[in-house]
Every structure is written in C-alpha cells, then in structure tokens.
mmCIF file of C-alpha atoms in Angstrom:
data_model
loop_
_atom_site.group_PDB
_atom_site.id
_atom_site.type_symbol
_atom_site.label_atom_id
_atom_site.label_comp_id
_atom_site.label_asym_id
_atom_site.label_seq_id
_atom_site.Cartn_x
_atom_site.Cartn_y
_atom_site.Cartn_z
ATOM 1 C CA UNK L 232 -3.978 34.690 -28.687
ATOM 2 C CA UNK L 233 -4.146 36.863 -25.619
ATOM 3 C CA UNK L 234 -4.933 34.433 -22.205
ATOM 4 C CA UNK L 235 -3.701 37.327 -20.342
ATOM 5 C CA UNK L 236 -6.625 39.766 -21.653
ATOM 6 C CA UNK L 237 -9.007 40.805 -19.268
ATOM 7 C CA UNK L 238 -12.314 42.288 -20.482
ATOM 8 C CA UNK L 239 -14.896 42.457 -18.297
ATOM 9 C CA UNK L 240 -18.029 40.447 -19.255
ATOM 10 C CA UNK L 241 -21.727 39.328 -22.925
ATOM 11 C CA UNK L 242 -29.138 32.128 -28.771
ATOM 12 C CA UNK L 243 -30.631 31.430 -30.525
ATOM 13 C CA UNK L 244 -31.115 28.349 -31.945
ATOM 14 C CA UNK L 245 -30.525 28.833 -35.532
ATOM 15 C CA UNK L 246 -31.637 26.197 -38.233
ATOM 16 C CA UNK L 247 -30.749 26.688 -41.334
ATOM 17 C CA UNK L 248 -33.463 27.901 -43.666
ATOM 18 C CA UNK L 249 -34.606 30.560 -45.728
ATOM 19 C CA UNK L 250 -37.874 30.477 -44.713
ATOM 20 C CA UNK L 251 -38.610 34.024 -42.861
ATOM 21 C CA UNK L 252 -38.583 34.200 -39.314
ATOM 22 C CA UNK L 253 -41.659 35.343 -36.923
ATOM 23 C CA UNK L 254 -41.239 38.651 -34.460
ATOM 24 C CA UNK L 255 -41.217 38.823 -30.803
ATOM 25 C CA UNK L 256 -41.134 35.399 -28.748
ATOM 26 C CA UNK L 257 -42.448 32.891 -31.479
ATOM 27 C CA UNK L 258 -41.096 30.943 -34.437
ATOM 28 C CA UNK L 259 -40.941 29.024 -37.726
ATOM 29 C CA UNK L 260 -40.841 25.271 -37.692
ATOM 30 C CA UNK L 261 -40.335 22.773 -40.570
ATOM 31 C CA UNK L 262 -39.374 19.231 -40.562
ATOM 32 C CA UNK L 263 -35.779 18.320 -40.139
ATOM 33 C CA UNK L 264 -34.507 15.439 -42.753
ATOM 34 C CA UNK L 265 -31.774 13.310 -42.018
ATOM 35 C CA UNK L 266 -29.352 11.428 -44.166
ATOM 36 C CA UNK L 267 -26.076 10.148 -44.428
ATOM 37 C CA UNK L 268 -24.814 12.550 -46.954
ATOM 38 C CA UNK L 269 -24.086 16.059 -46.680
ATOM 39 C CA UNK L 270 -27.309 18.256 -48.135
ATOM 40 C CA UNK L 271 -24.962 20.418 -49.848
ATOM 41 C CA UNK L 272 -21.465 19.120 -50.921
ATOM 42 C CA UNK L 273 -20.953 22.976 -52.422
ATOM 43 C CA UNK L 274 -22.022 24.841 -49.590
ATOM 44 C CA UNK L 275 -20.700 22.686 -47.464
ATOM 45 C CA UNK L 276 -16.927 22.883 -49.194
ATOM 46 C CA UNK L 277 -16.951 26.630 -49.153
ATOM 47 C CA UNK L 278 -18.094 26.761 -45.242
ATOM 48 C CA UNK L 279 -15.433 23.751 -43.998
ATOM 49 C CA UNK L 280 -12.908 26.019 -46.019
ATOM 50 C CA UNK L 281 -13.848 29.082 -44.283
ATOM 51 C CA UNK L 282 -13.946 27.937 -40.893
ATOM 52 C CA UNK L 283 -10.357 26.559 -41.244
ATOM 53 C CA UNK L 284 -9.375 30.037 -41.850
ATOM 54 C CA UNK L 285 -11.386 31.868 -39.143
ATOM 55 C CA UNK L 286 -9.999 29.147 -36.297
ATOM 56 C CA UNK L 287 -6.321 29.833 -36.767
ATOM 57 C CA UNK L 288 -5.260 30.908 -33.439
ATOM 58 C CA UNK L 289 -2.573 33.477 -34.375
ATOM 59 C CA UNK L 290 -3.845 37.004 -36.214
ATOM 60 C CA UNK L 291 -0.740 39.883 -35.891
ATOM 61 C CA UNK L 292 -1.464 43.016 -35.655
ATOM 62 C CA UNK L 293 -2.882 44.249 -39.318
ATOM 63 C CA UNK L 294 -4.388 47.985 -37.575
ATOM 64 C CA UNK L 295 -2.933 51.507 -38.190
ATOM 65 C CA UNK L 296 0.851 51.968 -37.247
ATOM 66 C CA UNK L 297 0.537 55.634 -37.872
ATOM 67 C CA UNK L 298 -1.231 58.804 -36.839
ATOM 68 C CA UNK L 299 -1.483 61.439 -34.364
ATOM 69 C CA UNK L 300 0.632 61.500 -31.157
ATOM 70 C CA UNK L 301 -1.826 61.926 -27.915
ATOM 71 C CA UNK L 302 -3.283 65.490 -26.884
ATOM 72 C CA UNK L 303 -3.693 65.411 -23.505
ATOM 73 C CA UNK L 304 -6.130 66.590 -20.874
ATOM 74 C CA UNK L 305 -9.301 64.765 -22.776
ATOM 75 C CA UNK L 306 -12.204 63.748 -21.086
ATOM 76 C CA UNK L 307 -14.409 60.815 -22.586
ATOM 77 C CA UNK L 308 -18.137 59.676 -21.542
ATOM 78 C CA UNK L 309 -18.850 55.916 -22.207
ATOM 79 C CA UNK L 310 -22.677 55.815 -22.254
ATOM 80 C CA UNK L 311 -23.649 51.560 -22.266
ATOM 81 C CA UNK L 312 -26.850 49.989 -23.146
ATOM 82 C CA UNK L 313 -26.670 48.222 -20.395
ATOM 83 C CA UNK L 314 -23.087 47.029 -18.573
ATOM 84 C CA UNK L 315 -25.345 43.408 -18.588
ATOM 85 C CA UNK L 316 -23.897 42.962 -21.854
ATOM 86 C CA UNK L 317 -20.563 41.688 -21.616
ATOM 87 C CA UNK L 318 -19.717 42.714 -24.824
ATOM 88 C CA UNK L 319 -20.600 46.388 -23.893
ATOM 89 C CA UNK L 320 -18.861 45.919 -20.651
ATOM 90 C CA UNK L 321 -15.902 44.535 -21.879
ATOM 91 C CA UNK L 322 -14.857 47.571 -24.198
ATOM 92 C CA UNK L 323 -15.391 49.866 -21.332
ATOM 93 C CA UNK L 324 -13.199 48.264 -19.697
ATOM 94 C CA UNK L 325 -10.700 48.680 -23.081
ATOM 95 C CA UNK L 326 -11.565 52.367 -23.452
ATOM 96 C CA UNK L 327 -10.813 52.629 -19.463
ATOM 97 C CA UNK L 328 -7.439 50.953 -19.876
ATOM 98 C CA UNK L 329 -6.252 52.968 -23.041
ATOM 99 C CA UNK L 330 -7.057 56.391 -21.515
ATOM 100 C CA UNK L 331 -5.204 55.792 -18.736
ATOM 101 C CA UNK L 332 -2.222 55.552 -21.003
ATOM 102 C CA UNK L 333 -2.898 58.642 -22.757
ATOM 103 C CA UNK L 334 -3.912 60.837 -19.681
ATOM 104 C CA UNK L 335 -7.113 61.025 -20.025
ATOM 105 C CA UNK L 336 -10.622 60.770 -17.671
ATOM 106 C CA UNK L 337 -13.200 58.724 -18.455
ATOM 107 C CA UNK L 338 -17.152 58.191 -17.172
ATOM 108 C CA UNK L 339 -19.291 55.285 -17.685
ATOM 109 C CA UNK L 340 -22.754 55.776 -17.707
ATOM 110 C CA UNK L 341 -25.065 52.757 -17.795
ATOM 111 C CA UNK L 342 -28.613 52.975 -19.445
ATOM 112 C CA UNK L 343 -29.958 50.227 -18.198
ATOM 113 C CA UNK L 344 -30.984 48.285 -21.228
ATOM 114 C CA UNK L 345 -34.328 50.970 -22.104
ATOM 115 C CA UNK L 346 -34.432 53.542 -23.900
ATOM 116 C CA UNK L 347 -35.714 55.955 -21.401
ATOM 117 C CA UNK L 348 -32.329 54.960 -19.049
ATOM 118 C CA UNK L 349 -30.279 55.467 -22.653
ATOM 119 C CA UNK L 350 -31.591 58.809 -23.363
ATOM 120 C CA UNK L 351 -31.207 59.825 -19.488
ATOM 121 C CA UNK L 352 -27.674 58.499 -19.472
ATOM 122 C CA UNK L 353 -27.074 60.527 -22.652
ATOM 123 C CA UNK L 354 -28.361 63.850 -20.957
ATOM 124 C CA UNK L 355 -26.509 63.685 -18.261
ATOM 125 C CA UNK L 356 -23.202 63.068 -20.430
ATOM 126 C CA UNK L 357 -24.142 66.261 -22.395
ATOM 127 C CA UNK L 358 -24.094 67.741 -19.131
ATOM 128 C CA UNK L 359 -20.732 66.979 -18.138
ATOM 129 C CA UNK L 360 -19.286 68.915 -21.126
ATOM 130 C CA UNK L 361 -17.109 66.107 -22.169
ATOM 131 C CA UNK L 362 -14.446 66.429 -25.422
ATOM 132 C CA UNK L 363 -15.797 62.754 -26.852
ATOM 133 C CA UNK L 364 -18.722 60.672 -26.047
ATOM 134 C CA UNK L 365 -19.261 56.823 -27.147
ATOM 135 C CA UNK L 366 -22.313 55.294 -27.948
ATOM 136 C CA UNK L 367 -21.962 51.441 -26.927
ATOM 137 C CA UNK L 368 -24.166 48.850 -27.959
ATOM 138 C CA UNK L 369 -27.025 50.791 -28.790
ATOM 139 C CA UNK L 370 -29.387 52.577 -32.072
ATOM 140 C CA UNK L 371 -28.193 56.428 -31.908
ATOM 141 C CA UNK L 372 -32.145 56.837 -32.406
ATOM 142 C CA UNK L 373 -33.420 56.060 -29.383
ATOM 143 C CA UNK L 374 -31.525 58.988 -28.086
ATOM 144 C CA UNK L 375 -31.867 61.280 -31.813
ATOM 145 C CA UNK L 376 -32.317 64.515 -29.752
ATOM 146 C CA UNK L 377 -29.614 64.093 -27.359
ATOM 147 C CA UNK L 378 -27.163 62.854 -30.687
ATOM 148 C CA UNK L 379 -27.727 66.223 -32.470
ATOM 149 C CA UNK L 380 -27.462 67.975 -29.237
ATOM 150 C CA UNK L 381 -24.036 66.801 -29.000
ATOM 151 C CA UNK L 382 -23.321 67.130 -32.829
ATOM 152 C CA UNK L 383 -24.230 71.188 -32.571
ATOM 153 C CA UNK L 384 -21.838 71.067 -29.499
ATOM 154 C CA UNK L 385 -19.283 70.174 -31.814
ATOM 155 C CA UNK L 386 -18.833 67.046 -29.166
ATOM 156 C CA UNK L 387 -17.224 63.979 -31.062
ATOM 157 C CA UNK L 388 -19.827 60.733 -31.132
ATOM 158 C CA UNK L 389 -18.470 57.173 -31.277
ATOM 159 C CA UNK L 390 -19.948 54.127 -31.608
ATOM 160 C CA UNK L 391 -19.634 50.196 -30.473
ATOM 161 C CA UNK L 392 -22.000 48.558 -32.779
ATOM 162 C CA UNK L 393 -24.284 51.711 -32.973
ATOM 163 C CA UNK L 394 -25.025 51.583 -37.006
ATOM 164 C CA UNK L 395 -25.336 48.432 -39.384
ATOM 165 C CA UNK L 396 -21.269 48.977 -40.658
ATOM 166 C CA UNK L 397 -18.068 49.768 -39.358
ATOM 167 C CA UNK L 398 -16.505 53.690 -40.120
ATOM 168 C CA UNK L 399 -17.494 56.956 -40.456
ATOM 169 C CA UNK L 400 -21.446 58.101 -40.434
ATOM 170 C CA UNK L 401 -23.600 60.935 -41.721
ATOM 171 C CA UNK L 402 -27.054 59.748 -40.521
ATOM 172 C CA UNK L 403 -26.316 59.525 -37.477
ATOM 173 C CA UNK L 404 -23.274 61.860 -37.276
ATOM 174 C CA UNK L 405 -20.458 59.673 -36.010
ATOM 175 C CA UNK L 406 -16.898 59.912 -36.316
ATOM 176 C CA UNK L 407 -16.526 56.289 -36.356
ATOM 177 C CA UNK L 408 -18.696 53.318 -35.634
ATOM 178 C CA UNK L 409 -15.979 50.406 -34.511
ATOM 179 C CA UNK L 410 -17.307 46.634 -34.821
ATOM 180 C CA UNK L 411 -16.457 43.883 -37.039
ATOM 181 C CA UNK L 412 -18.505 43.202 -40.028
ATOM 182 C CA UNK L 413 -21.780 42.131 -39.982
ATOM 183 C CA UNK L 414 -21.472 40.346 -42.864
ATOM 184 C CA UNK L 415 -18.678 38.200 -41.821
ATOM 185 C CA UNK L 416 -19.676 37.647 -38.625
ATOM 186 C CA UNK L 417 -22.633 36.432 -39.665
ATOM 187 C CA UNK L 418 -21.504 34.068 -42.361
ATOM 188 C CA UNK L 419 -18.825 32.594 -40.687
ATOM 189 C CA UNK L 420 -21.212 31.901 -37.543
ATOM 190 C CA UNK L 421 -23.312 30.014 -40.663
ATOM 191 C CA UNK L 422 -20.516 28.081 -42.344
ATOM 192 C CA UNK L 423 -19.726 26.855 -38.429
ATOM 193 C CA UNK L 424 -22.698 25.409 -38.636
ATOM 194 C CA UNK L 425 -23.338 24.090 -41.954
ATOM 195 C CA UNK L 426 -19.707 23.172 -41.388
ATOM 196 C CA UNK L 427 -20.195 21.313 -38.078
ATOM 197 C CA UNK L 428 -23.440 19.166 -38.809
ATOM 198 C CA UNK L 429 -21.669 18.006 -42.126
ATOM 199 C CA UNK L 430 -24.619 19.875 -44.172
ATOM 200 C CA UNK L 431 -27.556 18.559 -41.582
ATOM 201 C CA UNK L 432 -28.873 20.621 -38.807
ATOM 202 C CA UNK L 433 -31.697 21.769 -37.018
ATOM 203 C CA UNK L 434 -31.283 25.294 -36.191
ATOM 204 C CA UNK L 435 -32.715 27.581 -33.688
ATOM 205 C CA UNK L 436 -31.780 31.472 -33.705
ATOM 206 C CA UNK L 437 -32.495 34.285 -31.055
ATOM 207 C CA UNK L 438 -31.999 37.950 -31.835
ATOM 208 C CA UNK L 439 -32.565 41.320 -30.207
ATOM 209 C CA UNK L 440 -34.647 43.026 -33.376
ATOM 210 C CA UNK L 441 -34.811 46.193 -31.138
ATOM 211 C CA UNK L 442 -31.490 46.724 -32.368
ATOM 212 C CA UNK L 443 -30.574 46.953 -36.009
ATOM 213 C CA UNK L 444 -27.262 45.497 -35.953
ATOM 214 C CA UNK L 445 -28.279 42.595 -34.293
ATOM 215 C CA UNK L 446 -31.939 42.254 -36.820
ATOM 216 C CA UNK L 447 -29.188 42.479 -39.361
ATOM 217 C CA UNK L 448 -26.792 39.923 -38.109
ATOM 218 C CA UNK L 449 -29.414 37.353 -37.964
ATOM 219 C CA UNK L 450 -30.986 37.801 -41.404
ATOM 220 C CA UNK L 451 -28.024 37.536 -42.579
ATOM 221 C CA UNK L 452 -27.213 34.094 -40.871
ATOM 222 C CA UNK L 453 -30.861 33.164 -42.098
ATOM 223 C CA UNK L 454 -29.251 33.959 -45.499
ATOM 224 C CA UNK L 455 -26.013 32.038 -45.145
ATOM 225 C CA UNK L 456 -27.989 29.177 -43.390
ATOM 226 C CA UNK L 457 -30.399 28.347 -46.980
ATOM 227 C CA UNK L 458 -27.120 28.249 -48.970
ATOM 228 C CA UNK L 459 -27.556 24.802 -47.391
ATOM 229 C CA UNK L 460 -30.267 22.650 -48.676
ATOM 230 C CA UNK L 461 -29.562 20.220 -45.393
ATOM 231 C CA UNK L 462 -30.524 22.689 -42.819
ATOM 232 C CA UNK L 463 -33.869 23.481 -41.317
ATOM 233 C CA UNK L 464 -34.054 26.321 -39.312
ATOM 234 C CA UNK L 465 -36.515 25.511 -36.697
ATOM 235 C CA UNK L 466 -37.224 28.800 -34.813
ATOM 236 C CA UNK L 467 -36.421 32.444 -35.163
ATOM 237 C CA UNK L 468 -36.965 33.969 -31.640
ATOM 238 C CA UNK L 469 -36.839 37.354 -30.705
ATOM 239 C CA UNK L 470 -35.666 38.461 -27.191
ATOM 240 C CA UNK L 471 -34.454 41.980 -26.205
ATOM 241 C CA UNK L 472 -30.767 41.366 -24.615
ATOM 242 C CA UNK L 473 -31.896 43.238 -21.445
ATOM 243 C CA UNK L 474 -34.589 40.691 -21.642
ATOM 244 C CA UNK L 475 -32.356 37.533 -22.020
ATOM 245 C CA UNK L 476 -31.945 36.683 -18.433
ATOM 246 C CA UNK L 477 -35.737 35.917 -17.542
ATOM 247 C CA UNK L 478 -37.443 35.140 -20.964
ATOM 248 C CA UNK L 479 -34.193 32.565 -22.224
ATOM 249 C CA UNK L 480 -34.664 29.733 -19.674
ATOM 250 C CA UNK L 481 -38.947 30.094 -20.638
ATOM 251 C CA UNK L 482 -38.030 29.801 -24.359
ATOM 252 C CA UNK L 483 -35.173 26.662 -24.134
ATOM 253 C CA UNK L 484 -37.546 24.685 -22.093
ATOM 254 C CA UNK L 485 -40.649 25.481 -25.114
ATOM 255 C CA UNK L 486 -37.846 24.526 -27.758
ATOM 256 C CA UNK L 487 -36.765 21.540 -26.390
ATOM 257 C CA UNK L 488 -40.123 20.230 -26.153
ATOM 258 C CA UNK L 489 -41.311 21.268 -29.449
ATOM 259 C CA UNK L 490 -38.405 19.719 -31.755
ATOM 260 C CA UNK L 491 -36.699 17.494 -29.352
ATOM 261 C CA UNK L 492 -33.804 16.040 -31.035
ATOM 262 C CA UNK L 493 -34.318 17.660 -33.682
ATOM 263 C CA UNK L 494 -32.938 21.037 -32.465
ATOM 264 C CA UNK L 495 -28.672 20.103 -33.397
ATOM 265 C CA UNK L 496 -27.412 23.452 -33.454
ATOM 266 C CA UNK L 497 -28.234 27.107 -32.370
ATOM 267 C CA UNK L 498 -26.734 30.449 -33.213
ATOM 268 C CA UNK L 499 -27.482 33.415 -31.169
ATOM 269 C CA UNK L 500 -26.677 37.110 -31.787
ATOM 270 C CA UNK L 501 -24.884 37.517 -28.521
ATOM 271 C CA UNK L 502 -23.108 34.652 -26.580
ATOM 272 C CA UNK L 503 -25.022 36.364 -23.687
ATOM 273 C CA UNK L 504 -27.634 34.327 -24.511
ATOM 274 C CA UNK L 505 -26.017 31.155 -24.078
ATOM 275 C CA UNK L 506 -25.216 31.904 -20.521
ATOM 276 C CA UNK L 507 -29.197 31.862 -19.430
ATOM 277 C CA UNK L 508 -29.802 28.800 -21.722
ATOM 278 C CA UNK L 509 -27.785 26.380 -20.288
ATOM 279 C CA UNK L 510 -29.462 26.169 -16.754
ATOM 280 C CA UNK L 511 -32.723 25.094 -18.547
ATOM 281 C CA UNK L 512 -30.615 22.561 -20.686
ATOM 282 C CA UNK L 513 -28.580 21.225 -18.190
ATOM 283 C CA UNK L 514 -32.083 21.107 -16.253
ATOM 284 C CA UNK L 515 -33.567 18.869 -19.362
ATOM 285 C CA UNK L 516 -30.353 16.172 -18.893
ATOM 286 C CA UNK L 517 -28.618 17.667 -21.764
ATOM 287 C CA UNK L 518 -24.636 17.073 -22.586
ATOM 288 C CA UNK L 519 -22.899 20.408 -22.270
ATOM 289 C CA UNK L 520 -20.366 18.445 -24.703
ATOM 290 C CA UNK L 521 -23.331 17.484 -27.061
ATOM 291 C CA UNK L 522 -26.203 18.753 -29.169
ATOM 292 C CA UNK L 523 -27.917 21.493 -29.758
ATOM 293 C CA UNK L 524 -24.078 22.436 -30.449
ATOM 294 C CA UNK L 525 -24.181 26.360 -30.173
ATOM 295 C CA UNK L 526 -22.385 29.489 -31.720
ATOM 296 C CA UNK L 527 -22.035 32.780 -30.484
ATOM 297 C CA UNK L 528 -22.013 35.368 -33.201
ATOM 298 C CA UNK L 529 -21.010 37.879 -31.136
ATOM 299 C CA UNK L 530 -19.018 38.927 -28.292
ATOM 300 C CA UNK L 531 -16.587 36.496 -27.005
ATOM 301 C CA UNK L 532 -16.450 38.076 -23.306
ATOM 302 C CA UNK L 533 -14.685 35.690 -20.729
ATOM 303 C CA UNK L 534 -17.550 33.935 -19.500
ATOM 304 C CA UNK L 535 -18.487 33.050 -23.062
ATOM 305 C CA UNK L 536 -14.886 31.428 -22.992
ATOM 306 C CA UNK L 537 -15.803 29.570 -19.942
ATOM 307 C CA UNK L 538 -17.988 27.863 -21.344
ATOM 308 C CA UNK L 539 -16.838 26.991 -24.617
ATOM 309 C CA UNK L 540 -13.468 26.040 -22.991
ATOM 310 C CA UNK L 541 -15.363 24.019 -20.023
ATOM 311 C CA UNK L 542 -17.866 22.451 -23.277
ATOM 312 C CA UNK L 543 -20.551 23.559 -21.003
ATOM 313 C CA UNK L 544 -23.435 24.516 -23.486
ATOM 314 C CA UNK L 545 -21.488 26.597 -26.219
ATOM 315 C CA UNK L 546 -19.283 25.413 -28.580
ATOM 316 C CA UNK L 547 -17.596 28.398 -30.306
ATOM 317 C CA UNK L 548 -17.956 31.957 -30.120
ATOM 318 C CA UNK L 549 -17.231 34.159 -32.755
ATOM 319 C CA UNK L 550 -15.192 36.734 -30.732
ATOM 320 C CA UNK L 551 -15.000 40.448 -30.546
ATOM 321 C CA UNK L 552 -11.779 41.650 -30.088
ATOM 322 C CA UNK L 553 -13.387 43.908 -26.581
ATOM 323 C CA UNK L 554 -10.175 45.019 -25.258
ATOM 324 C CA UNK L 555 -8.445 46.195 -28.572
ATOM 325 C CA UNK L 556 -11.907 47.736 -29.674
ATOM 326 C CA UNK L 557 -12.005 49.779 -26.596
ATOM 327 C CA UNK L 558 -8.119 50.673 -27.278
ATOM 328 C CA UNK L 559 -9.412 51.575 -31.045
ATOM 329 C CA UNK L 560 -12.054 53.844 -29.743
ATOM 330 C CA UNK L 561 -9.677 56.183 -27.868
ATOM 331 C CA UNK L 562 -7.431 55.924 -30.815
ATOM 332 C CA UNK L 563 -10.022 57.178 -33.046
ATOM 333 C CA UNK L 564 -11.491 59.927 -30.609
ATOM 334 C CA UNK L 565 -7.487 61.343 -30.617
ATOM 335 C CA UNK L 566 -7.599 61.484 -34.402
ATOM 336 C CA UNK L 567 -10.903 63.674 -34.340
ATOM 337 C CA UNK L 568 -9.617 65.558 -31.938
ATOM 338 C CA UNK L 569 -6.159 66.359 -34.034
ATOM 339 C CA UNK L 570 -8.367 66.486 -36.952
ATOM 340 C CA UNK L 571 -7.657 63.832 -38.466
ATOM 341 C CA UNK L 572 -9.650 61.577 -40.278
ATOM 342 C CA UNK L 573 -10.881 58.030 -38.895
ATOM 343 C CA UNK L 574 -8.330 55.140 -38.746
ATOM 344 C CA UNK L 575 -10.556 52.382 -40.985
ATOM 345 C CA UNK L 576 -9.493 49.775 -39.422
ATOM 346 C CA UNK L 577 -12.010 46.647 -38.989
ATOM 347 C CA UNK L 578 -10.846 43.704 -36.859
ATOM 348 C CA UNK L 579 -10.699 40.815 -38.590
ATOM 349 C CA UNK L 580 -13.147 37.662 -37.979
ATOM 350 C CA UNK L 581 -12.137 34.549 -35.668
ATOM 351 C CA UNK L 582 -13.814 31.455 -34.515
ATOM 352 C CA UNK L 583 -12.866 30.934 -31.071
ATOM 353 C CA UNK L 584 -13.056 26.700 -29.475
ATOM 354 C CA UNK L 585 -11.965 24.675 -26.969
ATOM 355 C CA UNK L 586 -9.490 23.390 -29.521
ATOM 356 C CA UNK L 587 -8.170 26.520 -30.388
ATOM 357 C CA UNK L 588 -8.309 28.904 -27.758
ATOM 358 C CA UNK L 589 -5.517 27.809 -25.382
ATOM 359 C CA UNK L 590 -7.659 28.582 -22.240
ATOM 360 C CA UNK L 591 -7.556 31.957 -22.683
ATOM 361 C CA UNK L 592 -10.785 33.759 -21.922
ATOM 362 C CA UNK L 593 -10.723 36.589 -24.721
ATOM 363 C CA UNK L 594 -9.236 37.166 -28.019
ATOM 364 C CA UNK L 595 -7.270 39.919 -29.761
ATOM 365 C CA UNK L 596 -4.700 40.602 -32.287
ATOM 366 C CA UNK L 597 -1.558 40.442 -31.553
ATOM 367 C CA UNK L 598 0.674 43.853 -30.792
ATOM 368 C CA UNK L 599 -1.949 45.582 -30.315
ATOM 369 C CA UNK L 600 -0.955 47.441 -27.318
ATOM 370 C CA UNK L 601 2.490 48.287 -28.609
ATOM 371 C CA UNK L 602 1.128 50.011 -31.898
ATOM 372 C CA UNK L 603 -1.429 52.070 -30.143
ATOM 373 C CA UNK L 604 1.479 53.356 -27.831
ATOM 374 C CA UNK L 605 3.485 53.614 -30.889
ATOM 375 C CA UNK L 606 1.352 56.013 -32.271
ATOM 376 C CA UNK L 607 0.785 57.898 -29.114
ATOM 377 C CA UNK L 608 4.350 58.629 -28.395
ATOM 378 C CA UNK L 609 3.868 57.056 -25.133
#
C-alpha cells in the first residue's frame, strides 16, 4: 500500500440481474425479494472467496524487471478526455513524474470530454512533432483520422483504457493499450456485491456507453450480477462521464424515489460518479455509512479514497493503480522507441476499503518505482 502516492484526481446503482439494461438516462426495474437466506449459496461462495483475495492490502511488484535502458531527449504528448476524470488525470500526473526521471518533456492536452475538443487536442499534438503520443481515457475513433495520421508519421500511439483489452493493437494501431482487465474488474466489482448483501441486493448501475470500455465493463457486471439468483438489478443508467456532474444529482434523486429502500447497493463504471451522487443522498437523509452501499469499478483516484475512508457514500473502489500506470506508459513508449516489443504487463485487481486501505488515498504495487529505474539505468 502506497499512502504516500499522489495522483491527481476520477454509479451507478447496479442490481444484480440479467435482465438487459435500457440506453441513455432510463432503466430496468423488477421487484426486489427479501429473505433470510442467501439467493445463491454457490455464487455467493465463489464471490466471498474472491473478494478475500482482491482486499489483501499488500501486492509486490509482479511487472517487468528487464528491458531497455532510457534513450534520452524524448518528447511525449498526453492527449486526456477530459482532466475531469480523475482517473485520466491521475496517470498524467504518473506519465509527468516518470519522464522527469528519464529526461524527457511532456504536454498535456485536455479534450474536454467531446469529441470535437478530442480530435482538436489530437491535431494540435500532431503538430508538435512529438516522438510518442498517449491516448487517455478515450475510443481512438472519435479521432480515426488524426490516429492514422500519426501511424503514417511513424509516431508511437498509447493508450489508457483506449480499446476493450490490455496490450498491443492492430485496429487501432497501438503499441500498447495499459489498463487492468475488464473482465476482472468487472467481476470482482460483482462478487463485492453479491458478496456484501449476503446474496440479496438491489442494484443500480451507471455507465458511460459512449465509450466501449466502459459499455463493456458494465455488461459484464450485468453478467456477473445474474450468477446470483438474489439480486435484482433495478436500473441501468447511462450518463456520459463529462456529463456526470449535472445529470448524477437529477438521476439519484429519481432513483431514490422510485425503489426507495429497495436500492442496497450500486456499482458505477467510474468512482467519479460517486462524488456527484452523494450531495443528492446526503440531501435525501441518507447514512454515508449505510445503504445503497456503493462500488467503484474503476479508478481509485484520491478523492474516491476520501470517501470510502471517511464512509461518506462509497464503500470500496476497485482501484487503478494511476501512478504506476502512468510510470508503465513511459516504460512502454522507451521500448518502442528501442524497438522493442511491449512489456505485457497487466496490473493486477484490488478491492480498496476503509478496512483495508490504511488511509492512504491511492493504491499501487509495491517497488514499483525502483524496477522502472532499474530498468532505465537511472
């Protein structure tokens, strides 16, 4: 655990269901059963298993321990969805701290959360003739001129959860895409749940379906969620992240007053969207300590912390590591640039809570500083 980490800052109500979910702004509902007894003593075995394992606090350093030493003299454009996100905002801040140690300049350009400000921030990195350029929290496609642009400039592309899985891409052309995967992220965020309500909850999920990763993050917790007979998932709400902080508060107070206490536990593809929940649940009398009881899957910046370790409106977060991703991304952009292939490392997944989280406000694994600087030579 890293309390000393400082990224820079990033809900759904999920219930558990396999019904499908409805696009922009509305949702499913079904009735929520209660009972003593857990609604699925299998599912509900595997998921209190796997969220033992995702909660331990200590995760050394598993990442690459070899590869090329630094080149030097590199110049790397960061080009955010928006620096709103926290997650996005937090690996600049990694990618800004690792080039420093390598030599290296580096430019943040911030598209403002539409894809006419992506594809204008992506221009104007082309026209800065940089050696790498990263594509943060964004689909390459709202920008597909500008990406082959840079691919027949022989400019190396990056990503921060810019394609569905982690590693290398042909379609787009990326060196490397760096995120955890989907697929356990989204289960484990699941299994917290089904885990945490003992089998029984009523769910409520948001999601950002503008961007693929995060559409495919929450079908896949809709999938994990109707392993569990005992879970209802009571809404499936779309809101674009860039969106989040003036549609959120509009859509808790609609929730709350459609399924009451109903509505245990939520799930959101971002912990952003915790942060413009809570004023309208704190607003409605709710216990930050108490239900809906809400997950993060996806990014653990500090604030999300905050609030988990404060119990003010989210419970867990399913972390990011920002810092070390940001560190991974130069790390990766110096292998293309020695020509070397991609590192394949994925960070592993962790469930970050007030119980196990020490009061620090990020999470990484351990050593990874000194391994990066290994490798460097630095």
């Amino acid at each position: 655990m890293h309390p000393t980490r400082k990224a820079v800052v990033t809900a759904a109500a999920l219930l558990v269901m396999a019904t499908a979910g409805c696009e922009p702004g509305a949702g499913t509902t079904a009735s929520h059963r209660s009972s003593s007894k857990p609604g699925c003593p299998t599912a509900l075995a595997g998921a209190k298993q796997a969220v033992k394992k995702a909660e331990e606090a200590n995760a050394p350093w598993r990442g690459p321990t070899t590869g090329p030493e630094a080149v030097h003299g590199k110049t790397v454009v960061y080009i955010a969805q928006t620096l709103t996100n926290p997650g996005v905002a937090g690996v600049a801040q990694g990618v800004q701290e690792a080039a420093k140690i390598v030599g290296w300049r580096t430019r943040t350009i911030d598209g403002q959360g539409t894809p006419s400000g992506i594809r204008a921030a992506f221009k104007q990195a082309i026209r800065l003739k940089p050696d790498g350029i990263v594509i943060s929290g964004f689909d390459p496609g709202m920008a597909a001129e500008e990406v082959k642009k840079a691919n027949s400039a022989g400019i190396p592309l990056i990503g921060w959860h810019a394609t569905a899985a982690p590693g290398p891409s042909r379609d787009p052309e990326l060196f490397s895409n760096i995120t955890s995967r989907v697929e356990d992220v989204a289960k484990i965020s699941a299994d917290w749940i089904i885990a945490r309500s003992n089998g029984r909850a009523g769910v409520v999920l948001f999601t950002d379906s503008s961007i693929p990763f995060a559409k495919r993050k929450s079908e896949l917790i809709k999938k994990e969620l109707a392993t569990c007979s005992g879970t209802k998932l009571l809404s499936y709400t779309n809101i674009p992240i860039p969106q989040a902080s003036s549609r959120s508060i509009k859509e808790v107070r609609s929730l709350l007053s459609r399924f009451g206490r109903k509505w245990t536990h939520s799930a959101a593809i971002n912990d952003l969207y915790f942060r413009h929940a809570a004023p309208a649940l704190r607003a409605a009398g709710k216990d930050g300590a108490g239900a809906p009881f809400n997950i993060g899957a996806g990014d653990g910046d500090p604030s999300a912390f905050q609030r988990v370790n404060g119990k003010e409106f989210q419970a867990a977060t399913v972390p990011e590591p920002l810092s070390e991703q940001g560190w991974q991304i130069i790390d990766e952009f110096n292998r293309a640039f020695a020509g070397a292939p991609d590192s394949g490392y994925v960070a592993p997944v962790h469930i970050a809570t007030a119980a196990n989280s020490g009061g620090a406000l990020s999470w990484d694994s351990e050593g990874y500083r000194q391994a990066y600087r290994k490798i460097w030579g630095d």
